[in-house]
Amino acid sequence: DAKTTQPPSMDCAEGRAANLPCNHSTISGNEYVYWYRQIHSQGPQYIIHGLKNNETNEMASLIITEDRKSSTLILPHATLRDTAVYYCIVRPLYNQGGKLIFGQGTELSVKP
Amino acid sequence: KAGVTQTPRYLIKTRGQQVTLSCSPISGHRSVSWYQQTPGQGLQFLFEYFSETQRNKGNFPGRFSGRQFSNSRSEMNVSTLELGDSALYLCASSFDREIGNEQFFGPGTRLTVL
């Protein structure tokens, strides 16, 4: 079972920041937080991952709380093309290889 | 460089038949994982192959099997198809099995079982 909880859906106005929350209260010390998204009818796309520090790349920022029990994915200037299902995944450091446990994700709708 | 490719993209079969799906990973990637996506169950991990060996397996019946070739290309097979096997089957590749090597997903094969 997925170890994360996400709201099923969210709306965001185009050009505004989209803040997608994720709860992972049972995360352990050797587990990373990963974010993927899936645009309709496509395969999931990697966005970002982190362990305990905040991370930023060209797509998004990841803010992890100090106790690591929750995180927020931030899309700084959402566009219509960011409309997708966003998945927050907790992934162990060792022995998982390519295995990702997906939850139900958050369906983000970016509106003009 | 070319992304993950999956063939065929669409497939229609009838109950009781078997099917083979193919996945070509990104050049240089050695790990290939397979997932099943259905509206009811979401994205579920099937299995992972690395260096021609199955390294991880999800909770699916033995009708679902796979293999990986020396060039890292992978196939999955479903025997004795059931209506519930209708799904989008996704393949993902990564350079190796270590954390930090993100997985790149293909577009999927849409299987319909009639």
Coordinates of N, CA and C in Angstrom, one line a residue:
Chain A
D1 N 0.8 -1.2 0.0 CA 0.0 0.0 0.0 C 0.9 1.3 0.0
A2 N 0.3 2.3 -0.6 CA 1.0 3.6 -0.6 C 1.2 4.1 0.8
K3 N 2.3 4.8 1.1 CA 2.5 5.3 2.4 C 2.2 6.8 2.4
T4 N 1.5 7.3 1.4 CA 1.3 8.7 1.2 C -0.2 9.0 1.1
T5 N -0.6 10.2 1.5 CA -2.0 10.7 1.4 C -2.0 12.0 0.7
Q6 N -2.8 12.2 -0.3 CA -2.9 13.4 -1.1 C -4.3 13.7 -1.3
P7 N -4.6 15.0 -1.4 CA -6.0 15.4 -1.8 C -6.3 14.9 -3.2
P8 N -7.6 14.4 -3.5 CA -7.9 13.9 -4.8 C -7.8 14.9 -5.9
S9 N -8.1 16.1 -5.6 CA -8.1 17.1 -6.7 C -7.8 18.5 -6.2
M10 N -7.3 19.3 -7.1 CA -7.1 20.7 -6.8 C -7.2 21.5 -8.1
D11 N -7.5 22.8 -7.9 CA -7.6 23.7 -9.0 C -6.5 24.8 -8.8
C12 N -6.0 25.4 -9.9 CA -5.1 26.4 -9.8 C -5.3 27.3 -11.0
A13 N -5.2 28.7 -10.8 CA -5.3 29.6 -11.9 C -3.9 29.7 -12.7
E14 N -4.1 29.8 -14.0 CA -2.9 29.8 -14.8 C -2.0 31.0 -14.4
G15 N -0.7 30.8 -14.3 CA 0.2 31.8 -13.9 C 0.5 31.9 -12.4
R16 N -0.4 31.3 -11.6 CA -0.2 31.3 -10.2 C 0.6 30.1 -9.8
A17 N 1.0 30.1 -8.5 CA 1.8 29.0 -8.0 C 0.8 27.9 -7.6
A18 N 1.2 26.6 -7.9 CA 0.4 25.5 -7.5 C 1.1 24.8 -6.4
N19 N 0.5 24.6 -5.3 CA 1.1 24.0 -4.1 C 0.3 22.7 -3.8
L20 N 1.0 21.6 -4.0 CA 0.4 20.3 -3.9 C 0.9 19.6 -2.6
P21 N 0.0 19.4 -1.6 CA 0.5 18.8 -0.4 C 0.5 17.3 -0.4
C22 N 1.4 16.7 0.4 CA 1.4 15.3 0.6 C 1.7 14.9 2.0
N23 N 1.0 14.0 2.6 CA 1.3 13.5 3.9 C 1.9 12.2 3.9
H24 N 3.0 12.1 4.6 CA 3.7 10.8 4.7 C 4.2 10.6 6.1
S25 N 3.2 10.5 7.0 CA 3.6 10.6 8.5 C 4.3 9.3 8.9
T26 N 4.3 8.3 8.2 CA 5.0 7.1 8.6 C 6.4 6.9 7.9
I27 N 6.9 7.9 7.3 CA 8.1 7.8 6.6 C 9.3 7.5 7.5
S28 N 10.2 6.7 7.1 CA 11.3 6.3 7.9 C 12.6 7.1 7.4
G29 N 13.6 7.0 8.2 CA 14.8 7.8 8.0 C 15.5 7.5 6.7
N30 N 15.4 6.3 6.1 CA 16.1 6.0 4.9 C 15.1 6.0 3.7
E31 N 14.1 6.8 3.8 CA 13.1 6.9 2.7 C 13.1 8.3 2.1
Y32 N 13.1 8.3 0.8 CA 13.0 9.6 0.0 C 11.6 9.9 -0.4
V33 N 11.3 11.1 -0.6 CA 10.1 11.6 -1.2 C 10.3 11.9 -2.7
Y34 N 9.5 11.2 -3.5 CA 9.5 11.4 -4.9 C 8.2 12.0 -5.4
W35 N 8.3 12.8 -6.5 CA 7.1 13.3 -7.1 C 7.2 12.9 -8.6
Y36 N 6.1 12.4 -9.1 CA 5.9 12.1 -10.5 C 4.6 12.8 -10.9
R37 N 4.4 13.0 -12.2 CA 3.1 13.4 -12.7 C 2.8 12.7 -14.0
Q38 N 1.5 12.6 -14.2 CA 1.0 11.8 -15.4 C 0.0 12.7 -16.1
I39 N 0.4 13.2 -17.3 CA -0.5 13.9 -18.1 C -1.4 12.9 -18.9
H40 N -2.6 13.2 -19.1 CA -3.6 12.3 -19.6 C -3.1 11.5 -20.8
S41 N -3.2 10.2 -20.7 CA -2.8 9.3 -21.8 C -1.3 9.2 -22.0
Q42 N -0.5 9.7 -21.1 CA 0.9 9.5 -21.2 C 1.5 8.7 -20.0
G43 N 2.7 8.3 -20.1 CA 3.4 7.6 -19.0 C 3.7 8.7 -18.0
P44 N 3.9 8.3 -16.7 CA 4.3 9.2 -15.7 C 5.7 9.8 -16.0
Q45 N 5.8 11.0 -15.5 CA 7.1 11.8 -15.7 C 7.7 12.2 -14.4
Y46 N 8.9 11.9 -14.2 CA 9.6 12.3 -13.0 C 9.7 13.8 -12.8
I47 N 9.5 14.3 -11.6 CA 9.6 15.7 -11.4 C 10.8 16.1 -10.5
I48 N 10.8 15.5 -9.3 CA 11.8 15.9 -8.3 C 11.8 14.9 -7.2
H49 N 12.9 14.8 -6.4 CA 12.9 14.0 -5.2 C 13.8 14.7 -4.2
G50 N 13.6 14.3 -2.9 CA 14.4 14.8 -1.8 C 14.3 13.9 -0.6
L51 N 15.3 14.1 0.3 CA 15.4 13.3 1.5 C 14.9 14.2 2.7
K52 N 15.6 15.3 3.0 CA 15.2 16.1 4.1 C 15.4 17.6 3.8
N53 N 16.2 17.9 2.9 CA 16.4 19.3 2.5 C 15.4 19.7 1.4
N54 N 15.1 21.0 1.3 CA 14.3 21.5 0.2 C 15.1 21.3 -1.1
E55 N 14.4 21.0 -2.2 CA 15.0 20.8 -3.4 C 14.3 21.7 -4.5
T56 N 15.1 22.1 -5.5 CA 14.5 22.9 -6.6 C 15.2 22.4 -7.9
N57 N 14.4 22.3 -8.9 CA 15.0 22.1 -10.2 C 14.2 22.9 -11.2
E58 N 14.4 22.7 -12.5 CA 13.8 23.6 -13.5 C 12.3 23.4 -13.6
M59 N 11.8 22.3 -13.0 CA 10.3 22.1 -13.1 C 9.6 22.5 -11.8
A60 N 10.2 22.3 -10.7 CA 9.4 22.5 -9.4 C 10.3 22.7 -8.2
S61 N 9.7 23.0 -7.1 CA 10.4 23.0 -5.8 C 9.7 22.0 -4.9
L62 N 10.5 21.4 -4.0 CA 10.0 20.4 -3.1 C 10.4 20.9 -1.7
I63 N 9.3 21.1 -0.9 CA 9.5 21.6 0.5 C 9.1 20.4 1.4
I64 N 10.1 20.0 2.2 CA 9.8 18.9 3.2 C 9.9 19.4 4.6
T65 N 8.9 19.1 5.4 CA 8.9 19.7 6.7 C 10.0 19.1 7.5
E66 N 10.3 19.8 8.6 CA 11.5 19.4 9.4 C 11.3 18.0 10.0
D67 N 10.1 17.6 10.4 CA 9.9 16.3 10.9 C 9.7 15.2 9.8
R68 N 9.7 15.7 8.5 CA 9.6 14.9 7.3 C 8.3 14.1 7.2
K69 N 7.3 14.5 7.9 CA 6.0 13.9 7.9 C 5.1 14.4 6.8
S70 N 5.5 15.5 6.1 CA 4.7 16.0 5.0 C 5.6 16.8 4.1
S71 N 5.1 17.0 2.9 CA 5.9 17.8 1.9 C 4.9 18.5 1.0
T72 N 5.5 19.5 0.3 CA 4.7 20.2 -0.7 C 5.5 20.4 -2.0
L73 N 4.8 20.1 -3.0 CA 5.4 20.3 -4.4 C 4.9 21.6 -4.8
I74 N 5.8 22.5 -5.3 CA 5.4 23.8 -5.8 C 5.7 24.0 -7.2
L75 N 4.7 24.2 -8.0 CA 4.9 24.6 -9.4 C 4.8 26.2 -9.4
P76 N 5.9 26.9 -9.6 CA 5.9 28.3 -9.3 C 4.9 29.1 -10.2
H77 N 4.8 28.8 -11.5 CA 4.0 29.5 -12.4 C 3.2 28.5 -13.3
A78 N 2.1 28.0 -12.7 CA 1.4 26.9 -13.4 C 0.9 27.4 -14.8
T79 N 1.0 26.5 -15.8 CA 0.5 26.7 -17.1 C -0.6 25.6 -17.4
L80 N -1.3 25.8 -18.4 CA -2.3 24.8 -18.8 C -1.7 23.4 -19.0
R81 N -0.5 23.4 -19.5 CA 0.2 22.1 -19.7 C 0.6 21.4 -18.4
D82 N 0.4 22.0 -17.3 CA 0.7 21.4 -16.0 C -0.5 20.6 -15.5
T83 N -1.6 20.7 -16.2 CA -2.8 19.9 -15.8 C -2.4 18.4 -15.9
A84 N -2.5 17.7 -14.8 CA -2.1 16.3 -14.7 C -2.5 15.7 -13.4
V85 N -2.2 14.4 -13.2 CA -2.3 13.8 -11.9 C -0.9 13.8 -11.3
Y86 N -0.8 14.3 -10.1 CA 0.5 14.3 -9.5 C 0.6 13.3 -8.3
Y87 N 1.7 12.5 -8.4 CA 1.8 11.4 -7.4 C 3.0 11.7 -6.5
C88 N 2.8 11.6 -5.2 CA 3.8 11.7 -4.2 C 4.1 10.3 -3.8
I89 N 5.4 9.9 -3.8 CA 5.8 8.5 -3.5 C 6.9 8.5 -2.5
V90 N 6.8 7.6 -1.6 CA 7.9 7.4 -0.6 C 8.7 6.2 -1.1
R91 N 10.0 6.4 -1.2 CA 10.8 5.3 -1.8 C 12.0 5.0 -0.9
P92 N 12.2 3.8 -0.5 CA 13.3 3.4 0.3 C 14.6 3.6 -0.4
L93 N 15.7 3.9 0.4 CA 17.0 4.0 -0.2 C 17.5 2.7 -0.7
Y94 N 17.2 1.6 -0.1 CA 17.9 0.4 -0.5 C 16.8 -0.6 -0.9
N95 N 17.3 -1.5 -1.8 CA 16.6 -2.7 -2.1 C 15.2 -2.5 -2.8
Q96 N 15.0 -1.4 -3.3 CA 13.7 -1.2 -4.0 C 13.9 -1.1 -5.5
G97 N 15.1 -0.7 -5.9 CA 15.4 -0.6 -7.4 C 14.3 0.2 -8.1
G98 N 13.7 -0.4 -9.1 CA 12.7 0.3 -9.9 C 11.3 0.2 -9.4
K99 N 11.1 -0.3 -8.2 CA 9.7 -0.5 -7.7 C 9.2 0.8 -7.1
L100 N 8.2 1.4 -7.7 CA 7.5 2.6 -7.1 C 6.1 2.2 -6.7
I101 N 5.7 2.6 -5.5 CA 4.3 2.4 -5.1 C 3.5 3.6 -5.2
F102 N 2.6 3.6 -6.2 CA 1.8 4.8 -6.5 C 0.6 4.8 -5.7
G103 N 0.2 6.0 -5.1 CA -1.1 6.1 -4.5 C -2.1 6.6 -5.6
Q104 N -3.2 7.3 -5.1 CA -4.2 7.8 -6.0 C -3.8 9.1 -6.6
G105 N -2.9 9.8 -6.0 CA -2.5 11.1 -6.6 C -3.5 12.2 -6.4
T106 N -3.0 13.4 -6.9 CA -3.8 14.6 -6.9 C -4.0 15.0 -8.3
E107 N -5.3 15.2 -8.7 CA -5.6 15.6 -10.1 C -5.6 17.2 -10.1
L108 N -4.6 17.8 -10.6 CA -4.5 19.2 -10.7 C -5.0 19.7 -12.0
S109 N -6.0 20.7 -11.9 CA -6.5 21.3 -13.0 C -6.1 22.8 -13.0
V110 N -5.4 23.2 -14.1 CA -4.9 24.6 -14.2 C -5.9 25.2 -15.1
K111 N -6.5 26.3 -14.7 CA -7.6 26.9 -15.4 C -7.2 28.3 -15.9
P112 N -7.6 28.7 -17.1 CA -7.2 30.0 -17.6 C -7.8 31.2 -16.8
Chain B
K1 N 18.3 12.0 -26.9 CA 18.2 10.5 -27.2 C 16.8 10.0 -27.2
A2 N 16.6 8.9 -27.8 CA 15.2 8.4 -27.9 C 14.8 7.9 -26.5
G3 N 13.4 8.1 -26.3 CA 12.8 7.7 -25.1 C 12.5 6.2 -25.0
V4 N 11.8 5.8 -24.0 CA 11.3 4.5 -23.9 C 10.3 4.2 -24.9
T5 N 10.4 3.1 -25.6 CA 9.4 2.8 -26.6 C 8.7 1.5 -26.3
Q6 N 7.4 1.5 -26.5 CA 6.6 0.3 -26.2 C 5.8 -0.1 -27.5
T7 N 5.8 -1.4 -27.7 CA 5.0 -1.9 -28.9 C 4.2 -3.1 -28.5
P8 N 3.0 -3.3 -29.0 CA 2.3 -2.3 -29.8 C 1.7 -1.2 -28.9
R9 N 1.2 -0.2 -29.4 CA 0.5 0.8 -28.6 C -0.9 0.4 -28.2
Y10 N -1.5 -0.3 -29.1 CA -2.9 -0.7 -28.8 C -3.0 -2.2 -29.2
L11 N -3.9 -2.9 -28.4 CA -4.0 -4.3 -28.6 C -5.4 -4.7 -28.2
I12 N -6.0 -5.6 -29.0 CA -7.3 -6.1 -28.6 C -7.2 -7.6 -28.6
K13 N -7.6 -8.3 -27.5 CA -7.5 -9.7 -27.4 C -8.9 -10.2 -26.9
T14 N -9.0 -11.5 -26.9 CA -10.2 -12.1 -26.3 C -9.8 -13.0 -25.1
R15 N -10.8 -13.2 -24.3 CA -10.5 -14.0 -23.1 C -9.9 -15.3 -23.4
G16 N -8.9 -15.7 -22.6 CA -8.3 -17.0 -22.8 C -7.0 -17.0 -23.7
Q17 N -6.9 -15.9 -24.5 CA -5.7 -15.8 -25.3 C -4.5 -15.3 -24.4
Q18 N -3.4 -15.3 -25.1 CA -2.2 -14.7 -24.4 C -1.7 -13.6 -25.2
V19 N -0.8 -12.8 -24.5 CA -0.3 -11.6 -25.2 C 1.1 -11.3 -24.7
T20 N 1.9 -10.8 -25.7 CA 3.3 -10.4 -25.3 C 3.4 -8.9 -25.7
L21 N 3.9 -8.1 -24.7 CA 4.2 -6.7 -24.9 C 5.7 -6.5 -24.8
S22 N 6.1 -5.5 -25.6 CA 7.6 -5.3 -25.7 C 7.9 -3.9 -25.2
C23 N 9.1 -3.8 -24.7 CA 9.6 -2.5 -24.2 C 11.1 -2.4 -24.5
S24 N 11.4 -1.2 -25.2 CA 12.8 -0.9 -25.5 C 13.2 0.2 -24.6
P25 N 14.2 0.0 -23.7 CA 14.6 1.1 -22.7 C 15.4 2.2 -23.5
I26 N 15.6 3.3 -22.8 CA 16.5 4.3 -23.3 C 17.9 3.7 -23.4
S27 N 18.6 4.0 -24.4 CA 20.0 3.5 -24.6 C 20.9 3.7 -23.4
G28 N 21.5 2.6 -23.0 CA 22.3 2.6 -21.8 C 21.6 2.3 -20.5
H29 N 20.3 2.3 -20.5 CA 19.6 2.0 -19.3 C 19.5 0.4 -19.1
R30 N 19.7 0.0 -17.9 CA 19.8 -1.5 -17.7 C 18.7 -2.0 -16.8
S31 N 17.9 -1.1 -16.2 CA 16.8 -1.6 -15.4 C 15.5 -1.3 -16.1
V32 N 14.6 -2.2 -16.1 CA 13.3 -2.1 -16.8 C 12.2 -2.6 -15.8
S33 N 11.2 -1.7 -15.6 CA 10.1 -2.1 -14.7 C 8.8 -2.0 -15.5
W34 N 7.9 -2.8 -15.0 CA 6.6 -2.8 -15.7 C 5.5 -2.5 -14.7
Y35 N 4.5 -1.8 -15.1 CA 3.3 -1.4 -14.3 C 2.0 -1.6 -15.0
Q36 N 1.0 -1.9 -14.3 CA -0.3 -2.0 -14.8 C -1.2 -0.8 -14.3
Q37 N -1.9 -0.1 -15.2 CA -2.7 1.0 -14.7 C -4.2 0.7 -15.1
T38 N -5.1 0.7 -14.1 CA -6.5 0.5 -14.4 C -7.2 1.6 -13.6
P39 N -8.4 2.0 -14.0 CA -9.2 3.0 -13.3 C -9.5 2.7 -11.9
G40 N -9.7 1.4 -11.6 CA -10.0 1.0 -10.3 C -8.9 0.8 -9.3
Q41 N -7.8 0.3 -9.8 CA -6.6 0.0 -9.0 C -5.5 1.0 -9.1
G42 N -5.6 1.9 -10.1 CA -4.5 2.8 -10.3 C -3.2 2.2 -10.9
L43 N -2.1 2.8 -10.6 CA -0.8 2.3 -11.1 C -0.3 1.2 -10.1
Q44 N 0.0 0.0 -10.6 CA 0.5 -1.0 -9.8 C 1.7 -1.6 -10.4
F45 N 2.7 -1.9 -9.5 CA 4.0 -2.4 -9.9 C 3.8 -3.9 -10.2
L46 N 4.4 -4.3 -11.4 CA 4.3 -5.7 -11.8 C 5.6 -6.4 -11.5
F47 N 6.7 -6.0 -12.1 CA 8.0 -6.6 -11.9 C 9.1 -5.7 -12.4
E48 N 10.3 -6.0 -12.0 CA 11.5 -5.2 -12.4 C 12.6 -6.2 -12.9
Y49 N 13.3 -5.9 -13.9 CA 14.4 -6.7 -14.4 C 15.6 -5.8 -14.5
F50 N 16.7 -6.4 -14.2 CA 18.0 -5.8 -14.3 C 19.1 -6.9 -14.6
S51 N 19.9 -6.6 -15.6 CA 20.9 -7.6 -16.0 C 20.2 -9.0 -16.2
E52 N 19.1 -9.0 -16.9 CA 18.4 -10.2 -17.4 C 17.8 -11.0 -16.2
T53 N 17.8 -10.4 -15.0 CA 17.2 -11.1 -13.8 C 16.1 -10.3 -13.2
Q54 N 15.1 -11.0 -12.8 CA 14.0 -10.4 -12.1 C 14.5 -10.0 -10.7
R55 N 14.3 -8.7 -10.4 CA 14.9 -8.2 -9.1 C 13.7 -7.9 -8.1
N56 N 12.6 -7.6 -8.6 CA 11.4 -7.3 -7.8 C 10.2 -7.8 -8.4
K57 N 9.2 -8.1 -7.6 CA 8.0 -8.6 -8.2 C 6.8 -8.1 -7.4
G58 N 5.8 -7.6 -8.1 CA 4.6 -7.1 -7.4 C 3.6 -8.3 -7.1
N59 N 2.4 -7.9 -6.6 CA 1.5 -8.9 -6.2 C 0.5 -9.3 -7.3
F60 N 1.0 -9.9 -8.3 CA 0.2 -10.4 -9.5 C 0.3 -11.9 -9.6
P61 N -0.8 -12.5 -10.2 CA -0.7 -13.9 -10.4 C 0.3 -14.4 -11.4
G62 N 0.6 -15.7 -11.4 CA 1.7 -16.2 -12.2 C 1.4 -16.1 -13.7
R63 N 0.2 -15.7 -14.1 CA -0.2 -15.5 -15.5 C 0.7 -14.4 -16.1
F64 N 1.1 -13.5 -15.2 CA 1.9 -12.4 -15.6 C 3.4 -12.7 -15.5
S65 N 4.1 -12.7 -16.6 CA 5.5 -13.0 -16.5 C 6.3 -12.0 -17.4
G66 N 7.6 -12.1 -17.2 CA 8.4 -11.2 -18.1 C 9.8 -11.7 -18.3
R67 N 10.5 -11.0 -19.1 CA 11.9 -11.4 -19.2 C 12.7 -10.2 -19.8
Q68 N 14.0 -10.3 -19.7 CA 14.8 -9.2 -20.2 C 16.0 -9.8 -21.0
F69 N 16.3 -9.2 -22.1 CA 17.3 -9.7 -23.0 C 18.6 -9.0 -22.7
S70 N 19.7 -9.6 -23.3 CA 21.0 -9.0 -23.1 C 21.2 -7.6 -23.5
N71 N 20.3 -7.1 -24.4 CA 20.4 -5.7 -24.8 C 19.5 -4.8 -24.0
S72 N 19.0 -5.4 -22.9 CA 18.1 -4.7 -21.9 C 16.7 -4.6 -22.3
R73 N 16.4 -4.9 -23.6 CA 15.0 -4.9 -24.0 C 14.2 -5.9 -23.2
S74 N 12.9 -5.6 -22.9 CA 12.2 -6.5 -22.1 C 10.8 -6.8 -22.7
E75 N 10.3 -7.9 -22.4 CA 9.0 -8.3 -22.8 C 8.2 -8.8 -21.5
M76 N 6.9 -8.5 -21.6 CA 6.0 -9.1 -20.6 C 4.9 -9.9 -21.3
N77 N 4.5 -11.0 -20.6 CA 3.6 -11.9 -21.2 C 2.4 -12.1 -20.2
V78 N 1.2 -12.1 -20.7 CA 0.1 -12.4 -19.9 C -0.6 -13.6 -20.6
S79 N -0.8 -14.7 -19.9 CA -1.4 -15.8 -20.4 C -2.9 -15.9 -19.9
T80 N -3.7 -16.7 -20.6 CA -5.1 -16.9 -20.3 C -5.7 -15.6 -19.8
L81 N -5.8 -14.7 -20.8 CA -6.3 -13.4 -20.5 C -7.7 -13.4 -19.9
E82 N -7.9 -12.5 -18.9 CA -9.2 -12.2 -18.3 C -9.7 -10.8 -18.6
L83 N -11.0 -10.6 -18.5 CA -11.5 -9.3 -18.8 C -10.8 -8.2 -17.9
G84 N -10.5 -8.6 -16.7 CA -9.9 -7.6 -15.8 C -8.4 -7.3 -16.1
D85 N -7.9 -7.9 -17.1 CA -6.5 -7.6 -17.5 C -6.5 -6.4 -18.5
S86 N -7.7 -6.0 -18.8 CA -7.7 -4.8 -19.7 C -7.1 -3.6 -18.9
A87 N -6.1 -3.0 -19.5 CA -5.4 -1.9 -18.7 C -4.4 -1.3 -19.7
L88 N -3.8 -0.2 -19.1 CA -2.7 0.4 -19.8 C -1.4 -0.2 -19.1
Y89 N -0.6 -0.8 -19.9 CA 0.7 -1.4 -19.4 C 1.8 -0.5 -19.7
L90 N 2.5 -0.1 -18.6 CA 3.6 0.9 -18.7 C 4.9 0.3 -18.4
C91 N 5.9 0.7 -19.2 CA 7.2 0.2 -19.0 C 8.1 1.4 -18.6
A92 N 9.0 1.3 -17.7 CA 9.9 2.3 -17.3 C 11.3 1.8 -17.3
S93 N 12.3 2.7 -17.6 CA 13.7 2.3 -17.6 C 14.5 3.3 -16.8
S94 N 15.5 2.8 -16.2 CA 16.5 3.7 -15.5 C 17.9 3.1 -15.7
F95 N 18.9 4.0 -15.5 CA 20.3 3.6 -15.7 C 20.6 2.4 -14.9
D96 N 20.3 2.5 -13.6 CA 20.6 1.3 -12.7 C 19.5 1.3 -11.6
R97 N 19.8 0.6 -10.6 CA 18.8 0.4 -9.5 C 19.0 1.4 -8.3
E98 N 19.9 2.3 -8.4 CA 20.3 3.1 -7.3 C 19.3 4.3 -7.2
I99 N 19.1 4.7 -6.0 CA 18.3 5.9 -5.7 C 18.9 7.1 -6.5
G100 N 18.1 8.0 -6.9 CA 18.6 9.1 -7.7 C 18.6 8.9 -9.2
N101 N 18.5 7.7 -9.6 CA 18.4 7.4 -11.0 C 16.9 7.3 -11.3
E102 N 16.3 8.4 -11.8 CA 14.9 8.4 -12.0 C 14.5 7.5 -13.1
Q103 N 13.3 7.1 -13.1 CA 12.7 6.2 -14.1 C 12.1 7.0 -15.2
F104 N 12.2 6.6 -16.4 CA 11.6 7.2 -17.5 C 10.6 6.2 -18.1
F105 N 9.3 6.7 -18.2 CA 8.3 5.9 -18.6 C 8.0 6.0 -20.1
G106 N 7.6 4.9 -20.6 CA 7.1 4.9 -22.0 C 5.7 5.3 -22.1
P107 N 5.1 5.4 -23.3 CA 3.7 5.8 -23.5 C 2.7 4.7 -23.1
G108 N 3.2 3.5 -23.0 CA 2.2 2.4 -22.6 C 1.6 1.7 -23.8
T109 N 1.2 0.5 -23.4 CA 0.4 -0.3 -24.4 C -1.0 -0.5 -23.8
R110 N -2.0 -0.1 -24.6 CA -3.4 -0.2 -24.1 C -3.9 -1.5 -24.5
L111 N -4.2 -2.4 -23.6 CA -4.7 -3.7 -23.8 C -6.2 -3.8 -23.5
T112 N -7.0 -4.2 -24.5 CA -8.4 -4.4 -24.3 C -8.7 -5.9 -24.4
V113 N -9.3 -6.5 -23.4 CA -9.7 -7.9 -23.5 C -11.2 -8.0 -23.6
L114 N -11.6 -8.7 -24.7 CA -13.1 -8.8 -24.9 C -13.6 -10.2 -24.5

